[in-house]
mmCIF file of C-alpha atoms in Angstrom:
data_model
loop_
_atom_site.group_PDB
_atom_site.id
_atom_site.type_symbol
_atom_site.label_atom_id
_atom_site.label_comp_id
_atom_site.label_asym_id
_atom_site.label_seq_id
_atom_site.Cartn_x
_atom_site.Cartn_y
_atom_site.Cartn_z
ATOM 1 C CA MET L 1 0.307 10.210 8.569
ATOM 2 C CA ALA L 2 -1.170 7.039 10.052
ATOM 3 C CA LYS L 3 -4.873 7.112 10.878
ATOM 4 C CA THR L 4 -4.449 6.206 14.539
ATOM 5 C CA ALA L 5 -2.422 7.848 17.284
ATOM 6 C CA THR L 6 -0.866 4.481 18.076
ATOM 7 C CA GLY L 7 0.132 3.979 14.437
ATOM 8 C CA ARG L 8 1.753 7.405 14.335
ATOM 9 C CA LEU L 9 3.626 6.615 17.534
ATOM 10 C CA LEU L 10 4.800 3.260 16.179
ATOM 11 C CA THR L 11 6.140 4.864 12.997
ATOM 12 C CA ASP L 12 7.955 7.558 14.937
ATOM 13 C CA ARG L 13 9.450 5.040 17.352
ATOM 14 C CA HIS L 14 10.559 2.874 14.452
ATOM 15 C CA ARG L 15 12.175 5.846 12.711
ATOM 16 C CA ILE L 16 14.059 6.759 15.884
ATOM 17 C CA ALA L 17 15.115 3.147 16.504
ATOM 18 C CA GLN L 18 16.465 2.711 12.972
ATOM 19 C CA ALA L 19 18.225 6.083 13.131
ATOM 20 C CA ALA L 20 19.874 4.985 16.380
ATOM 21 C CA ILE L 21 21.048 1.793 14.672
ATOM 22 C CA GLY L 22 22.500 3.870 11.844
ATOM 23 C CA ALA L 23 24.171 6.299 14.236
ATOM 24 C CA ALA L 24 25.755 3.429 16.148
ATOM 25 C CA VAL L 25 27.236 2.048 12.931
ATOM 26 C CA ALA L 26 28.507 5.496 11.931
ATOM 27 C CA SER L 27 30.249 5.730 15.303
ATOM 28 C CA ARG L 28 31.639 2.218 14.971
ATOM 29 C CA THR L 29 32.945 3.096 11.507
ATOM 30 C CA LEU L 30 34.954 5.952 12.964
ATOM 31 C CA ASP L 31 36.218 3.711 15.783
ATOM 32 C CA LEU L 32 37.479 1.149 13.272
ATOM 33 C CA ALA L 33 39.074 3.674 10.926
ATOM 34 C CA PRO L 34 42.528 3.444 12.594
ATOM 35 C CA LEU L 35 42.695 -0.250 11.645
ATOM 36 C CA LEU L 36 43.207 0.720 8.029
ATOM 37 C CA ASN L 37 46.635 2.213 7.476
ATOM 38 C CA PRO L 38 46.422 4.247 4.270
ATOM 39 C CA ALA L 39 50.186 4.039 3.885
ATOM 40 C CA SER L 40 50.031 0.238 4.034
ATOM 41 C CA ILE L 41 46.623 -0.726 2.635
ATOM 42 C CA THR L 42 47.465 -4.257 1.508
ATOM 43 C CA ALA L 43 48.757 -5.252 4.932
ATOM 44 C CA THR L 44 45.900 -3.751 6.946
ATOM 45 C CA GLN L 45 42.742 -3.873 4.848
ATOM 46 C CA ASP L 46 41.827 -7.511 5.646
ATOM 47 C CA ARG L 47 41.367 -6.873 9.364
ATOM 48 C CA TRP L 48 39.440 -3.656 8.691
ATOM 49 C CA LEU L 49 37.168 -5.438 6.226
ATOM 50 C CA ALA L 50 36.567 -8.322 8.653
ATOM 51 C CA GLU L 51 35.597 -5.988 11.509
ATOM 52 C CA MET L 52 33.340 -3.890 9.301
ATOM 53 C CA LEU L 53 31.699 -6.981 7.826
ATOM 54 C CA SER L 54 31.010 -8.373 11.293
ATOM 55 C CA THR L 55 29.503 -5.035 12.314
ATOM 56 C CA MET L 56 27.218 -4.917 9.293
ATOM 57 C CA ASP L 57 26.142 -8.545 9.771
ATOM 58 C CA ALA L 58 25.024 -7.897 13.350
ATOM 59 C CA THR L 59 23.421 -4.614 12.314
ATOM 60 C CA HIS L 60 21.443 -6.299 9.540
ATOM 61 C CA THR L 61 19.953 -8.695 12.085
ATOM 62 C CA LEU L 62 19.006 -5.877 14.444
ATOM 63 C CA SER L 63 17.554 -3.606 11.756
ATOM 64 C CA THR L 64 15.571 -6.509 10.323
ATOM 65 C CA SER L 65 14.069 -7.674 13.612
ATOM 66 C CA THR L 66 13.183 -4.102 14.548
ATOM 67 C CA ALA L 67 11.386 -3.526 11.233
ATOM 68 C CA VAL L 68 9.528 -6.854 11.252
ATOM 69 C CA THR L 69 8.137 -6.093 14.695
ATOM 70 C CA TYR L 70 7.133 -2.616 13.558
ATOM 71 C CA VAL L 71 5.349 -3.770 10.375
ATOM 72 C CA ASN L 72 3.333 -6.400 12.247
ATOM 73 C CA GLU L 73 2.357 -4.014 15.035
ATOM 74 C CA PHE L 74 1.590 -1.154 12.634
ATOM 75 C CA ARG L 75 -0.621 -3.322 10.426
ATOM 76 C CA THR L 76 -2.481 -4.628 13.458
ATOM 77 C CA VAL L 77 -3.406 -1.198 14.834
ATOM 78 C CA GLU L 78 -3.956 0.484 11.446
ATOM 79 C CA PHE L 79 -5.623 -2.203 9.345
ATOM 80 C CA GLY L 80 -6.720 -4.934 11.749
ATOM 81 C CA ARG L 81 -5.357 -8.207 13.046
ATOM 82 C CA SER L 82 -6.599 -10.191 10.037
ATOM 83 C CA VAL L 83 -4.595 -8.000 7.641
ATOM 84 C CA ALA L 84 -1.528 -8.238 9.844
ATOM 85 C CA SER L 85 -1.703 -12.040 9.992
ATOM 86 C CA ALA L 86 -2.430 -12.452 6.275
ATOM 87 C CA GLY L 87 -0.018 -9.932 4.810
ATOM 88 C CA PRO L 88 3.523 -11.137 4.094
ATOM 89 C CA VAL L 89 6.466 -9.371 5.698
ATOM 90 C CA VAL L 90 9.347 -9.500 3.224
ATOM 91 C CA THR L 91 12.821 -9.895 4.658
ATOM 92 C CA HIS L 92 16.223 -10.296 3.049
ATOM 93 C CA GLY L 93 19.097 -12.294 4.451
ATOM 94 C CA PHE L 94 22.489 -10.728 4.974
ATOM 95 C CA ASP L 95 24.628 -11.038 1.849
ATOM 96 C CA PRO L 96 28.292 -11.095 2.943
ATOM 97 C CA VAL L 97 29.578 -11.266 -0.630
ATOM 98 C CA SER L 98 27.705 -8.142 -1.713
ATOM 99 C CA MET L 99 28.592 -6.264 1.470
ATOM 100 C CA THR L 100 32.262 -7.203 1.171
ATOM 101 C CA ALA L 101 32.266 -5.868 -2.379
ATOM 102 C CA GLU L 102 30.757 -2.575 -1.185
ATOM 103 C CA LEU L 103 33.246 -2.255 1.665
ATOM 104 C CA ALA L 104 36.198 -3.160 -0.541
ATOM 105 C CA THR L 105 35.691 0.004 -2.575
ATOM 106 C CA VAL L 106 36.877 2.057 0.412
ATOM 107 C CA PRO L 107 40.550 0.970 0.495
ATOM 108 C CA GLN L 108 40.457 1.075 -3.291
ATOM 109 C CA MET L 109 39.473 4.750 -3.152
ATOM 110 C CA VAL L 110 42.320 5.489 -0.754
ATOM 111 C CA ALA L 111 44.764 3.655 -2.992
ATOM 112 C CA ALA L 112 43.515 5.534 -6.048
ATOM 113 C CA ALA L 113 43.859 8.895 -4.321
ATOM 114 C CA THR L 114 47.393 8.026 -3.240
ATOM 115 C CA HIS L 115 48.237 6.871 -6.739
ATOM 116 C CA TYR L 116 47.373 10.316 -8.048
ATOM 117 C CA GLY L 117 49.620 12.044 -5.558
ATOM 118 C CA ALA L 118 47.313 12.749 -2.611
ATOM 119 C CA ASP L 119 48.729 12.360 0.882
ATOM 120 C CA PRO L 120 47.423 8.931 2.044
ATOM 121 C CA TRP L 121 46.488 10.106 5.549
ATOM 122 C CA GLN L 122 44.714 13.192 4.272
ATOM 123 C CA ALA L 123 42.833 11.089 1.722
ATOM 124 C CA TRP L 124 41.786 8.614 4.412
ATOM 125 C CA ARG L 125 40.575 11.388 6.725
ATOM 126 C CA MET L 126 38.448 12.876 3.959
ATOM 127 C CA ILE L 127 36.999 9.505 2.997
ATOM 128 C CA THR L 128 36.283 8.601 6.621
ATOM 129 C CA ARG L 129 34.101 11.664 7.123
ATOM 130 C CA ASN L 130 31.911 10.653 4.190
ATOM 131 C CA LEU L 131 32.118 6.952 4.991
ATOM 132 C CA ALA L 132 30.359 7.309 8.358
ATOM 133 C CA GLY L 133 27.268 8.695 6.638
ATOM 134 C CA ILE L 134 27.369 6.061 3.916
ATOM 135 C CA MET L 135 27.591 3.252 6.455
ATOM 136 C CA MET L 136 24.693 4.792 8.387
ATOM 137 C CA ALA L 137 22.554 4.551 5.247
ATOM 138 C CA LEU L 138 23.638 0.944 4.666
ATOM 139 C CA ALA L 139 22.815 0.066 8.277
ATOM 140 C CA MET L 140 19.290 1.446 7.948
ATOM 141 C CA ARG L 141 18.676 -0.120 4.539
ATOM 142 C CA PRO L 142 17.335 -3.503 5.759
ATOM 143 C CA GLY L 143 14.609 -1.910 7.865
ATOM 144 C CA ARG L 144 13.558 0.486 5.121
ATOM 145 C CA ARG L 145 13.453 -2.297 2.525
ATOM 146 C CA ILE L 146 11.237 -4.414 4.748
ATOM 147 C CA VAL L 147 8.564 -1.710 4.881
ATOM 148 C CA THR L 148 8.589 -0.921 1.161
ATOM 149 C CA ASP L 149 9.046 -4.480 -0.125
ATOM 150 C CA SER L 150 6.317 -5.772 2.180
ATOM 151 C CA ALA L 151 3.990 -3.065 0.845
ATOM 152 C CA ILE L 152 4.880 -4.015 -2.724
ATOM 153 C CA ARG L 153 4.232 -7.704 -2.013
ATOM 154 C CA ALA L 154 0.857 -6.807 -0.494
ATOM 155 C CA GLY L 155 -0.017 -4.650 -3.497
ATOM 156 C CA VAL L 156 -0.323 -1.444 -1.498
ATOM 157 C CA GLY L 157 1.667 1.788 -1.246
ATOM 158 C CA TRP L 158 3.841 3.670 1.162
ATOM 159 C CA ARG L 159 4.932 7.217 1.889
ATOM 160 C CA ARG L 160 8.110 8.968 3.010
ATOM 161 C CA VAL L 161 8.174 10.066 6.651
ATOM 162 C CA CYS L 162 10.785 12.712 7.414
ATOM 163 C CA ASP L 163 12.816 13.245 10.535
ATOM 164 C CA GLY L 164 12.629 16.552 12.361
ATOM 165 C CA ASN L 165 15.152 18.309 10.140
ATOM 166 C CA PRO L 166 14.853 17.088 6.532
ATOM 167 C CA CYS L 167 16.687 18.292 3.473
ATOM 168 C CA ALA L 168 14.831 19.673 0.454
ATOM 169 C CA TRP L 169 14.946 16.373 -1.417
ATOM 170 C CA CYS L 170 13.386 14.383 1.437
ATOM 171 C CA ALA L 171 10.784 17.075 2.121
ATOM 172 C CA MET L 172 9.838 16.995 -1.549
ATOM 173 C CA LEU L 173 9.357 13.229 -1.443
ATOM 174 C CA ALA L 174 7.322 13.522 1.749
ATOM 175 C CA SER L 175 5.126 16.233 0.203
ATOM 176 C CA ARG L 176 3.955 13.744 -2.401
ATOM 177 C CA GLY L 177 2.236 11.636 0.236
ATOM 178 C CA PRO L 178 1.101 8.082 -0.622
ATOM 179 C CA VAL L 179 2.104 8.082 -4.291
ATOM 180 C CA TYR L 180 4.540 5.208 -4.047
ATOM 181 C CA ALA L 181 3.069 1.867 -4.978
ATOM 182 C CA ARG L 182 4.018 -1.338 -6.726
ATOM 183 C CA SER L 183 3.774 0.130 -10.230
ATOM 184 C CA SER L 184 5.937 3.152 -9.475
ATOM 185 C CA ALA L 185 8.339 1.117 -7.356
ATOM 186 C CA LEU L 186 9.188 -1.121 -10.274
ATOM 187 C CA LYS L 187 9.996 1.885 -12.465
ATOM 188 C CA THR L 188 11.922 4.190 -10.157
ATOM 189 C CA LYS L 189 13.885 4.225 -6.922
ATOM 190 C CA ALA L 190 12.744 7.748 -6.089
ATOM 191 C CA GLY L 191 10.588 6.616 -3.195
ATOM 192 C CA ARG L 192 13.228 4.214 -1.898
ATOM 193 C CA SER L 193 16.423 6.260 -2.138
ATOM 194 C CA TYR L 194 18.069 7.711 0.970
ATOM 195 C CA HIS L 195 21.190 9.831 1.222
ATOM 196 C CA PRO L 196 23.973 9.537 3.844
ATOM 197 C CA HIS L 197 22.993 10.823 7.301
ATOM 198 C CA CYS L 198 19.300 10.699 6.327
ATOM 199 C CA GLY L 199 16.975 10.063 9.264
ATOM 200 C CA CYS L 200 13.797 9.466 7.233
ATOM 201 C CA THR L 201 11.709 6.323 7.236
ATOM 202 C CA CYS L 202 8.632 5.053 5.379
ATOM 203 C CA GLU L 203 5.115 4.013 6.281
ATOM 204 C CA GLU L 204 2.688 1.592 4.641
ATOM 205 C CA ILE L 205 -0.481 3.133 3.230
ATOM 206 C CA ARG L 206 -3.790 1.448 2.353
ATOM 207 C CA GLY L 207 -7.290 2.547 1.459
ATOM 208 C CA LYS L 208 -8.778 5.364 -0.601
ATOM 209 C CA ALA L 209 -6.059 7.933 -1.325
ATOM 210 C CA GLY L 210 -4.115 6.121 1.343
ATOM 211 C CA GLY L 211 -6.263 7.808 3.968
ATOM 212 C CA TRP L 212 -3.430 10.304 4.264
ATOM 213 C CA ASN L 213 -3.764 13.173 6.696
ATOM 214 C CA PRO L 214 -0.620 15.331 6.465
ATOM 215 C CA THR L 215 0.879 16.569 9.694
ATOM 216 C CA PRO L 216 1.203 20.356 10.134
ATOM 217 C CA THR L 217 4.859 20.110 9.128
ATOM 218 C CA GLU L 218 4.020 18.014 6.076
ATOM 219 C CA GLU L 219 1.419 20.621 5.121
ATOM 220 C CA GLU L 220 4.256 23.157 5.151
ATOM 221 C CA PHE L 221 6.253 20.893 2.800
ATOM 222 C CA ILE L 222 3.236 20.672 0.494
ATOM 223 C CA ALA L 223 2.720 24.436 0.547
ATOM 224 C CA LEU L 224 6.390 25.033 -0.252
ATOM 225 C CA TYR L 225 6.259 22.501 -3.078
ATOM 226 C CA ASP L 226 3.146 24.121 -4.547
ATOM 227 C CA LYS L 227 4.780 27.551 -4.252
ATOM 228 C CA VAL L 228 7.934 26.726 -6.209
ATOM 229 C CA HIS L 229 7.022 23.850 -8.500
ATOM 230 C CA VAL L 230 6.409 24.613 -12.149
ATOM 231 C CA PRO L 231 4.963 21.984 -14.507
ATOM 232 C CA GLY L 232 7.776 20.259 -16.345
ATOM 233 C CA MET L 233 10.282 20.642 -13.519
ATOM 234 C CA THR L 234 12.374 17.579 -12.698
ATOM 235 C CA GLY L 235 12.569 16.345 -9.133
ATOM 236 C CA ARG L 236 16.092 17.726 -8.878
ATOM 237 C CA ASP L 237 14.955 21.148 -10.084
ATOM 238 C CA THR L 238 12.007 21.181 -7.702
ATOM 239 C CA ALA L 239 14.215 20.255 -4.744
ATOM 240 C CA ALA L 240 16.618 23.039 -5.687
ATOM 241 C CA ALA L 241 13.746 25.533 -5.790
ATOM 242 C CA MET L 242 12.478 24.324 -2.410
ATOM 243 C CA ARG L 243 15.999 24.653 -1.022
ATOM 244 C CA ALA L 244 16.166 28.253 -2.208
ATOM 245 C CA ALA L 245 12.861 29.165 -0.552
ATOM 246 C CA GLY L 246 12.824 26.853 2.463
ATOM 247 C CA GLN L 247 14.513 28.976 5.127
ATOM 248 C CA GLY L 248 13.422 27.927 8.603
ATOM 249 C CA LEU L 249 11.941 24.675 7.322
ATOM 250 C CA LEU L 250 14.680 22.715 5.556
ATOM 251 C CA SER L 251 18.080 21.706 6.892
ATOM 252 C CA ASP L 252 19.867 22.612 3.664
ATOM 253 C CA ALA L 253 17.921 25.766 2.829
ATOM 254 C CA ILE L 254 20.058 28.426 1.192
ATOM 255 C CA LYS L 255 20.699 31.358 3.482
ATOM 256 C CA PRO L 256 19.626 34.658 1.921
ATOM 257 C CA GLN L 257 22.446 37.025 1.029
ATOM 258 C CA PHE L 258 22.117 40.549 2.365
#
């Protein structure tokens, strides 16, 4: 965790703020779902796409401004004002073409399901349930990218910070602490991947070993990882083993069968 109490508070507040942004978009996604008529996709998809695109544009601005403020404040209290003023904060503009392409896959999925005989309304209901979580992840992506990309630009690392009820995969990533840096970031997305409905965030790390002091909960993640991990295990295998043994700690822990 951050070295200072203020830094820890800033990270937690930022995580909660970005999660609230994601939750608002998930809710908005469900509100807009009736605009797309699965029995008449061609006639209704343009309005749905326009409303969703407008939502994601506004959300990108909000997520970005929230993260920029956080990075500057966090660097100031953790590393000093000179570091905060000298270090670049990397932002990315909203890309309507890319976002439209991502959104356009939704009516395409409904059309494909219908083509293969599925009831269009049933297919749309099933897709909508998953779509809310996907859109939540997309809404939180700008803020998360700002933290990691700014760390990469500065030549430093970052760590995963879990919400209060993480899955095995996120807990595993958090247990690794400040291992994510520019070199690893260019080779893998492991430290920058987030699943739908994920409430995790990330935190910039500098100094010897990142100066990382795990929280009591993170120490439990580390202990669980050490208990189940066997050399040679893949990340997927390790997460599965943590899931099997993480009752009372992980949101997706497997319930024991009696």
